[in-house]
Short mmCIF file of C-alpha atoms and ligand atoms in Angstrom, two decimals:
data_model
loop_
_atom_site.label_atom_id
_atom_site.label_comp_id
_atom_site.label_asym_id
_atom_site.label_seq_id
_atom_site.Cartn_x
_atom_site.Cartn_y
_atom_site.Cartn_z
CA UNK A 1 -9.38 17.63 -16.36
CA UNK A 2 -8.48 18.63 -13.07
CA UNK A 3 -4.89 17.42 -12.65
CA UNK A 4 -1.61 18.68 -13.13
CA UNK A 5 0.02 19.33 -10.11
CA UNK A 6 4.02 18.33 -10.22
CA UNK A 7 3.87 14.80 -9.21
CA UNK A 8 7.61 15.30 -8.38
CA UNK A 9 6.53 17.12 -5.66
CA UNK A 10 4.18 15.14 -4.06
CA UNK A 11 5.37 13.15 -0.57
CA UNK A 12 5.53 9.47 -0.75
CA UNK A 13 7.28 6.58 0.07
CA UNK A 14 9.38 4.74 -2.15
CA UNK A 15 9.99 0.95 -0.68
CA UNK A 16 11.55 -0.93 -3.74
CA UNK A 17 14.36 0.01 -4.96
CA UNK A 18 17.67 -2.49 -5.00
CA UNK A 19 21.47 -1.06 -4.19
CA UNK A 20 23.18 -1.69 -7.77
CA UNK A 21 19.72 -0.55 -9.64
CA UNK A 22 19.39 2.29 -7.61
CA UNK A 23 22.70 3.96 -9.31
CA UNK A 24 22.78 6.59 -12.18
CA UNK A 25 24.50 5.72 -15.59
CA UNK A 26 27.09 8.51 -15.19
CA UNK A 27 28.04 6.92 -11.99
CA UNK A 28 28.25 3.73 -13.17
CA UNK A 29 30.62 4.77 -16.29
CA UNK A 30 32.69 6.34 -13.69
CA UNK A 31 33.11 3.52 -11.68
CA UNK A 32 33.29 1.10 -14.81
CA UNK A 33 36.13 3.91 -16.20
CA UNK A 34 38.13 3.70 -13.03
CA UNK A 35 38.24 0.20 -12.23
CA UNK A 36 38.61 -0.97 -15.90
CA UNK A 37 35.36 -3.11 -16.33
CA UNK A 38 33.65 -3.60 -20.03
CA UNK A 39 30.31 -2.40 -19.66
CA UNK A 40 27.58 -4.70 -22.37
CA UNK A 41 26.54 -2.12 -25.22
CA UNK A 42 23.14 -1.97 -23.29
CA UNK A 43 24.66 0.15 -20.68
CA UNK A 44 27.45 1.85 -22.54
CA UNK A 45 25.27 4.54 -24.10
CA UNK A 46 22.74 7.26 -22.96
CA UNK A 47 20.19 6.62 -19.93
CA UNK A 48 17.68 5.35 -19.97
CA UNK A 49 19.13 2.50 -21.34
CA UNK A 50 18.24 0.79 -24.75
CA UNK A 51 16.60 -2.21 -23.30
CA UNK A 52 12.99 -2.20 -24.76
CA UNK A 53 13.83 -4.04 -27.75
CA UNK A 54 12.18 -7.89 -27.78
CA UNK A 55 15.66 -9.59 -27.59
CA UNK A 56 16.47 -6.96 -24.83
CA UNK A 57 13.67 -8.11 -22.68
CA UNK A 58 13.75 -11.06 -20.30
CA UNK A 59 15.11 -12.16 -17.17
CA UNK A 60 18.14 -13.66 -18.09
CA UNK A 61 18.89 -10.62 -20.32
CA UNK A 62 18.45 -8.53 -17.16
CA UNK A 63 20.42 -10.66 -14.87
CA UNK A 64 23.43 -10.50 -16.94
CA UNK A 65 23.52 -6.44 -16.97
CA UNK A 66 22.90 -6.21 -13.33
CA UNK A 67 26.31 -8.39 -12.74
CA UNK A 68 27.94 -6.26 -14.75
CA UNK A 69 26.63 -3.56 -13.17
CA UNK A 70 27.64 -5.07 -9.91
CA UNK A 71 31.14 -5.76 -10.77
CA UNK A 72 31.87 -2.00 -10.94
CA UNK A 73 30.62 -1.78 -7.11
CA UNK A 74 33.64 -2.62 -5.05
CA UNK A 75 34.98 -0.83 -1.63
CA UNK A 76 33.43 1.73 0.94
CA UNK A 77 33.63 4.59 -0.83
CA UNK A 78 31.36 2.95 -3.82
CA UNK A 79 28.91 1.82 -1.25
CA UNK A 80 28.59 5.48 0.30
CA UNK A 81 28.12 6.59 -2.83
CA UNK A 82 25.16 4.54 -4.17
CA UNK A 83 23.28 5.17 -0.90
CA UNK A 84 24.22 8.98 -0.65
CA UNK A 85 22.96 8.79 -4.91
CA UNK A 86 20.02 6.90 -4.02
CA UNK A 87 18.75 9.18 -1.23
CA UNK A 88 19.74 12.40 -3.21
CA UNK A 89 17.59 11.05 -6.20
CA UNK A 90 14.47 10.00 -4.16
CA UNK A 91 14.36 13.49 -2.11
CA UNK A 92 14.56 14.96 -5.63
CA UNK A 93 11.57 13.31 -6.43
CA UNK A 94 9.77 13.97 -3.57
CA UNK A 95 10.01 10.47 -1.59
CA UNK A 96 10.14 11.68 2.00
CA UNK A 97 11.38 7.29 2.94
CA UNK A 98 12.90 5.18 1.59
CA UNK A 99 13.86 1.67 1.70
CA UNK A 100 16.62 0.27 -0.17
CA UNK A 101 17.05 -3.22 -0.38
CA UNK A 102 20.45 -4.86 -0.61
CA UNK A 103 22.19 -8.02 -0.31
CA UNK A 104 25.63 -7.34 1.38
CA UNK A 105 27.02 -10.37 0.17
CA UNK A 106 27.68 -9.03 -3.53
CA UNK A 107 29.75 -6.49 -1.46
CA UNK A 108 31.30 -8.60 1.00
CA UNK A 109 34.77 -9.04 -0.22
CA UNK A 110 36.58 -5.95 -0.43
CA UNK A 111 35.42 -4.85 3.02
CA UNK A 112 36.08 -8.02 4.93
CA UNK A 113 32.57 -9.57 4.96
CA UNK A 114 28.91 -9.13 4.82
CA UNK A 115 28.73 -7.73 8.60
CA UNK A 116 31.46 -4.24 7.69
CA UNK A 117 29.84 -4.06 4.12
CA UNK A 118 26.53 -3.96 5.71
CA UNK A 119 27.68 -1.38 8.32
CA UNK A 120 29.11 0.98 5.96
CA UNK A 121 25.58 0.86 4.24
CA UNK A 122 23.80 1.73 7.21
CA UNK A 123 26.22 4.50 8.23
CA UNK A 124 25.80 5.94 5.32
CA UNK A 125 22.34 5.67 5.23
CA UNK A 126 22.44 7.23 8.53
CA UNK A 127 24.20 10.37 7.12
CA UNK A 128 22.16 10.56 3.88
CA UNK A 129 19.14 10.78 5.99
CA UNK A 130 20.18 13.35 8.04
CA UNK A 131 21.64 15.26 4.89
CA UNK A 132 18.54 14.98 2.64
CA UNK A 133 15.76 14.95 4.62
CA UNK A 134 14.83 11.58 3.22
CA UNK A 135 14.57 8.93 5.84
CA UNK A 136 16.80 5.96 4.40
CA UNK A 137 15.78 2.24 5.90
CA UNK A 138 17.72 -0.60 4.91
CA UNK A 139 16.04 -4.14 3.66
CA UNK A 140 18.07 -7.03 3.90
CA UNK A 141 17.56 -9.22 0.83
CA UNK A 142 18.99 -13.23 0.34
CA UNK A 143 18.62 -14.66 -2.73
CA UNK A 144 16.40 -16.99 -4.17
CA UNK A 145 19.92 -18.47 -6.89
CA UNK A 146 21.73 -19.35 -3.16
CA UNK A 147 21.83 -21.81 -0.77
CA UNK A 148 18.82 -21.43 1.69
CA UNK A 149 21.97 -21.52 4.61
CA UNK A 150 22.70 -18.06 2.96
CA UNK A 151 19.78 -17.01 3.68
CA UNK A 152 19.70 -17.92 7.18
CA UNK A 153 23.21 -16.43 8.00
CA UNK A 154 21.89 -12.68 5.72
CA UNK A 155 18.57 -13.23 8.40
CA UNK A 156 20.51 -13.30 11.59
CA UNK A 157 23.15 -10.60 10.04
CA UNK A 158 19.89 -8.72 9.73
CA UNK A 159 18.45 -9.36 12.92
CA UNK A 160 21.65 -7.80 14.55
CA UNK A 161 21.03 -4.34 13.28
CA UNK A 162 17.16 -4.87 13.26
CA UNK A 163 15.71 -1.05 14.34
CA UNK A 164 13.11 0.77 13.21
CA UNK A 165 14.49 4.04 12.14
CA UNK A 166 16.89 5.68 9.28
CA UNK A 167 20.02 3.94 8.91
CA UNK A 168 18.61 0.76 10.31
CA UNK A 169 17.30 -2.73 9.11
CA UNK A 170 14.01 -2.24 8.53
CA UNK A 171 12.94 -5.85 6.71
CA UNK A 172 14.15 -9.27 5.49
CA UNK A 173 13.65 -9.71 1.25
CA UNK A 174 14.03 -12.37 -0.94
CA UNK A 175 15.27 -11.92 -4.28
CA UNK A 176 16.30 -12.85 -7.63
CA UNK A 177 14.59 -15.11 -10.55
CA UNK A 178 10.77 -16.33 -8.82
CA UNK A 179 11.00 -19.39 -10.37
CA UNK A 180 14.37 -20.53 -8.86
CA UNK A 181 14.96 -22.49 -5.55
CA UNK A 182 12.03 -23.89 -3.75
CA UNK A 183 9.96 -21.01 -1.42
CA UNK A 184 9.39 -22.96 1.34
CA UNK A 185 13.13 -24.13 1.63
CA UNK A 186 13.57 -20.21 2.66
CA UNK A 187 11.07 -20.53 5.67
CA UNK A 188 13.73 -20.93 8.52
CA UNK A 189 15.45 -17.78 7.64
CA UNK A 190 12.14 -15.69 7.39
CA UNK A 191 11.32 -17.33 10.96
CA UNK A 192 14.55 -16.45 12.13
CA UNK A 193 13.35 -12.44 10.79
CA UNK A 194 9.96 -12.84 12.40
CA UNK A 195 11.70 -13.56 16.16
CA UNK A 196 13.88 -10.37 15.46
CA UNK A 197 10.96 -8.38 14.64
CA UNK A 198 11.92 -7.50 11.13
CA UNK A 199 9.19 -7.34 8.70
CA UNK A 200 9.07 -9.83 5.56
CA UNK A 201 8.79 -8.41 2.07
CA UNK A 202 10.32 -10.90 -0.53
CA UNK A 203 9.72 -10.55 -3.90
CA UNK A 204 6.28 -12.53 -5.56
CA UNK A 205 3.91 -12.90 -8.00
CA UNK A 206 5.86 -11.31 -10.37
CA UNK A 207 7.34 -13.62 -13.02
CA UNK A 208 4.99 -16.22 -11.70
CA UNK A 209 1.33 -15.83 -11.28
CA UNK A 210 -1.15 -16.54 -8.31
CA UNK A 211 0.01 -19.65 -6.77
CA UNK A 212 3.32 -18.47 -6.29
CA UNK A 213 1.67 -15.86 -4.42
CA UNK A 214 -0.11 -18.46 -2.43
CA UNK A 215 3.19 -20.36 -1.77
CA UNK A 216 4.61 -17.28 -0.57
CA UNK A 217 1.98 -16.29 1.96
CA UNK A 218 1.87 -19.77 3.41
CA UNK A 219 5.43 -20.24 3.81
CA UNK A 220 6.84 -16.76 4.56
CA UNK A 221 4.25 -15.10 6.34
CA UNK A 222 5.10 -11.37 4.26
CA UNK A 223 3.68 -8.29 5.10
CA UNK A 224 4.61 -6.99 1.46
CA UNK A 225 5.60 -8.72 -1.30
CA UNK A 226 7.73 -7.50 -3.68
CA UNK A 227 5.05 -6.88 -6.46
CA UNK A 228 2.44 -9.28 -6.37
CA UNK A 229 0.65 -8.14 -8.93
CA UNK A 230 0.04 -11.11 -10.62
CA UNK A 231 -2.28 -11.55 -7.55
CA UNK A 232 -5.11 -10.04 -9.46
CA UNK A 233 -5.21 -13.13 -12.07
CA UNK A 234 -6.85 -15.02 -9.06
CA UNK A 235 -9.84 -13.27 -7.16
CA UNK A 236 -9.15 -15.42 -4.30
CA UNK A 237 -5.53 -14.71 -4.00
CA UNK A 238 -6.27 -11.11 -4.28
CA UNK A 239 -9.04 -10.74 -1.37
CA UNK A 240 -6.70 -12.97 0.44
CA UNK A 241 -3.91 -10.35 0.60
CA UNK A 242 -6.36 -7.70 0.66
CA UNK A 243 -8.09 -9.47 4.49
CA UNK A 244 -4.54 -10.52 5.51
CA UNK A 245 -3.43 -7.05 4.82
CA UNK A 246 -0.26 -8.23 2.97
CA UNK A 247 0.74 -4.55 0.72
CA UNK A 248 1.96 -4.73 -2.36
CA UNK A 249 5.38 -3.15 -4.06
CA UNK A 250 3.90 -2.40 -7.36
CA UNK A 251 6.86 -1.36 -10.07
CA UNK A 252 4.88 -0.83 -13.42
CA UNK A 253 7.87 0.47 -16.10
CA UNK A 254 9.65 -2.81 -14.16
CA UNK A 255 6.86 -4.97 -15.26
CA UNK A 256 7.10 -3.50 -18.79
CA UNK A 257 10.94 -3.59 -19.44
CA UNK A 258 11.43 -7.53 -18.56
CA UNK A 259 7.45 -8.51 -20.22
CA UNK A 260 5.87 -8.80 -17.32
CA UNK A 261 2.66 -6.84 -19.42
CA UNK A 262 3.11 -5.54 -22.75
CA UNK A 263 2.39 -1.88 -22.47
CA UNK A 264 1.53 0.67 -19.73
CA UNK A 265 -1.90 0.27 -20.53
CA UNK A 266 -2.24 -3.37 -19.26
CA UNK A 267 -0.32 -3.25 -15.75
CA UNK A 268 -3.52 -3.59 -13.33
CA UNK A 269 -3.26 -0.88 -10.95
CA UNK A 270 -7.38 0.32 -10.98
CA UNK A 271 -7.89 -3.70 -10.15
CA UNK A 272 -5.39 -3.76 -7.49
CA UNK A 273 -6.72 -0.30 -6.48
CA UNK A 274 -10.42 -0.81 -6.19
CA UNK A 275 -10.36 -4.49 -4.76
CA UNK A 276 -8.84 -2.84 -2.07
CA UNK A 277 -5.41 -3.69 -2.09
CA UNK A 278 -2.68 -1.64 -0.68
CA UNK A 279 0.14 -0.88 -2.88
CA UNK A 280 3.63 1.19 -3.02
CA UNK A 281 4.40 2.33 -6.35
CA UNK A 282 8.30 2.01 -6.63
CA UNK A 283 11.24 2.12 -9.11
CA UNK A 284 12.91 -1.48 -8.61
CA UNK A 285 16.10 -0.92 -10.78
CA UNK A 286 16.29 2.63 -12.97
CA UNK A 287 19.96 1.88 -14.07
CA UNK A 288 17.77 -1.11 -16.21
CA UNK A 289 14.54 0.04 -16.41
CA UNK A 290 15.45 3.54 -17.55
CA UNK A 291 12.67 5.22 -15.25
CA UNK A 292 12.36 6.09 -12.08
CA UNK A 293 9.53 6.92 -8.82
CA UNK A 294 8.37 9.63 -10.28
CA UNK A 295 7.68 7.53 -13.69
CA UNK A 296 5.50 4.93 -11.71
CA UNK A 297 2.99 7.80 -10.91
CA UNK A 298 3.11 9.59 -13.94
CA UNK A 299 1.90 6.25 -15.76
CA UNK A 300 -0.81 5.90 -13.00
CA UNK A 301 -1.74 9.37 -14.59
CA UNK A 302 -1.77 8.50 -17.68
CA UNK A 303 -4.32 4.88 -16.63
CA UNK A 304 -6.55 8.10 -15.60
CA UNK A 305 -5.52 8.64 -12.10
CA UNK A 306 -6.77 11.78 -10.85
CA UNK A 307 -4.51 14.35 -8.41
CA UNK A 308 -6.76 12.30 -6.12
CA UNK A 309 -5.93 9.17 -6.65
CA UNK A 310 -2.38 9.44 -7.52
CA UNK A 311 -2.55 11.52 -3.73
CA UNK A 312 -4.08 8.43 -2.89
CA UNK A 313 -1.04 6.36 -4.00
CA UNK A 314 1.42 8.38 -2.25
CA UNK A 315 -0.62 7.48 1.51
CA UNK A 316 -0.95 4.05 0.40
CA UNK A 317 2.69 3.98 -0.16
CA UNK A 318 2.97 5.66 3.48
CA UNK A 319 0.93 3.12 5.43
CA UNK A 320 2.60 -0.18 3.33
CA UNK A 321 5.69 1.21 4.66
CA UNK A 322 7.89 0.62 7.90
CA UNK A 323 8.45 4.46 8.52
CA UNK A 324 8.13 5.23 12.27
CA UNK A 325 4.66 6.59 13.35
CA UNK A 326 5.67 10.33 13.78
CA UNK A 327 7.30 10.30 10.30
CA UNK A 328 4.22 9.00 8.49
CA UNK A 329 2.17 11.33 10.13
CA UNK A 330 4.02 14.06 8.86
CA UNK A 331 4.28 12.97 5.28
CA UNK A 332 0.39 12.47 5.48
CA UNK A 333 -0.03 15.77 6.17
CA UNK A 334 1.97 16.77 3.58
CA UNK A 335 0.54 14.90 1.08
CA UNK A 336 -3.05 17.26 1.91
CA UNK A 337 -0.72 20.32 1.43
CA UNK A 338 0.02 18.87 -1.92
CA UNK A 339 -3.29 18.46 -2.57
CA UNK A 340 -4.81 21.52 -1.19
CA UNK A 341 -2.37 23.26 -4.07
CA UNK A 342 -3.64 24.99 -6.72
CA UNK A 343 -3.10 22.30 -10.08
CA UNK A 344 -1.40 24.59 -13.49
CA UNK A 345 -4.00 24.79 -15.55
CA UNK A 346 -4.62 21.92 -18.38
CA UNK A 347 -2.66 22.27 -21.26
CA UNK A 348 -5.44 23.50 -24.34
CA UNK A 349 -6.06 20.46 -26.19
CA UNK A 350 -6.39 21.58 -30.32
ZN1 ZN H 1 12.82 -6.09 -7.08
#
């Protein structure tokens, strides 16, 4: 054994992670507290939350705690929070960018609609960036449980603060439950993305296998999906997004909490890895899942990732994402520094 150097220390980018499941339970219990909102027992206790129980697991299981989550999320000071939280949490794990994906329509209402709420987001972004050191991107996501108009106005809204720096919007997303709405009903809005020359990275693949995938990649030309594993249970799917160079936003403990795969064991990162695929290891929603960036690698260690490989992870994550040129250089070099560290020694084994 080689390994052992502080994986919380090691640069990388983190590029899926949504707004509500970005937030920490204390914060949410505070705003809960304040604004008089009955948390479900699932998110009344301890993090990480109690949610790997079989009648815990599930989409519609998780659906319901991220609305209540939501509901505790109201006016400009709670959105400047969760992104100044957010940033705070992924410098202190040694993400260097990130992108945080929202959909400023849950948010809309107490600042006088989805163009202010979004504003405030990327202000704050702005500042947390500067404050951290953490680049902050924003990723404008519709969702797949709305009216394909919605996404179409959320694309344009995006499109007017398209940029390619901290504290602007990076990408388009599509959210929400895979196997609602129809994908190619959502084409228009991702064309609308395309002329504004914001990426595409909605969400596939991951509740539904390889010809969602498909679907996805003929009618919304990504360059990421949002994970796409389930691309590896079709060899042609997966050296299709391997030649097209479509990256994948691979969240294991995710995968695990709503049954995705049973155990850590079985969530395919080697096959995704040595077919050649390029993938971002990220958090999706810690207030749910109960882990968070750092997590995703240290279960890569434990498949039998080497300091190597799980280096290897961190660039991937680098290239897959939308971070200015200058900026990925210099978290590629600082992923050799990491490297070129000495590991602690292994741990005696009796
Ligand atoms: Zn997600």
């Amino acid at each position: 054994m080689t390994g052992a150097r502080d994986l919380s220390t090691l640069p990388k980018a983190h590029l899926h992670l949504h707004f509500t499941g970005s937030m920490s339970l204390p914060t949410l219990h505070e705003l809960a507290a304040e604004r008089g909102v009955r948390l479900p027992d699932a998110l009344k206790g301890g993090w990480p939350p109690k949610l790997s129980g079989a009648d815990e697991r599930g989409w519609f299981r998780f659906q319901r705690l991220y609305d209540a989550a939501r509901a505790c999320v109201r006016g400009e000071d709670d959105l400047r929070r969760l992104v100044r939280e957010a940033a705070r949490a992924d410098a202190a794990e040694g993400s260097r960018w990130l992108e945080l994906q929202v959909d400023p329509t849950s948010y809309a209402g107490p600042l006088g609609g989805i163009s202010p709420a979004l504003e405030v987001i990327l202000d704050e972004a702005r500042a947390a960036s500067a404050a951290t050191g953490t680049g902050v991107g924003i990723i404008v996501a519709a969702s797949r449980i709305r009216h394909p108009l919605d996404a179409r106005i959320l694309a344009r809204l995006a499109a007017r603060y398209a940029g390619q720096g901290p504290g602007e919007v990076l990408a388009f997303g599509l959210s929400n439950d895979e196997r609602r709405g129809d994908t190619d009903d959502f084409a228009p809005a991702f064309a609308i993305a395309r002329r504004a020359g914001l990426a595409r990275v909605p969400h596939a693949g991951e509740l539904l296998g390889p010809e969602s995938v498909t679907q996805t990649l003929d009618a919304l030309a990504p360059d990421r999906l949002g994970h796409g594993v389930r691309s590896v249970e079709d060899r042609d799917v997966l050296a299709r997004i391997v030649d097209e160079g479509v990256a994948l936003e691979v969240c294991p403990r995710s995968n695990i909490a709503l049954g995705v795969y049973a155990d850590a064991s079985q969530v395919p990162l080697h096959a995704l890895v040595d077919a050649g695929a390029t993938i971002a290891l990220g958090a999706d929603d810690p207030l749910l899942f109960g882990s968070r960036l750092v997590d995703q690698y240290e279960l890569a260690r434990e498949q039998g990732f080497s300091d190597e490989g799980l280096a290897d992870l961190a660039r991937s994550s680098v290239h897959a994402s939308l971070a200015p040129a200058p900026v990925k250089t210099a978290i590629l070099t600082q992923i050799d520094q990491w490297l070129a560290t000495t590991p602690d020694p292994p741990v005696p084994v009796r």
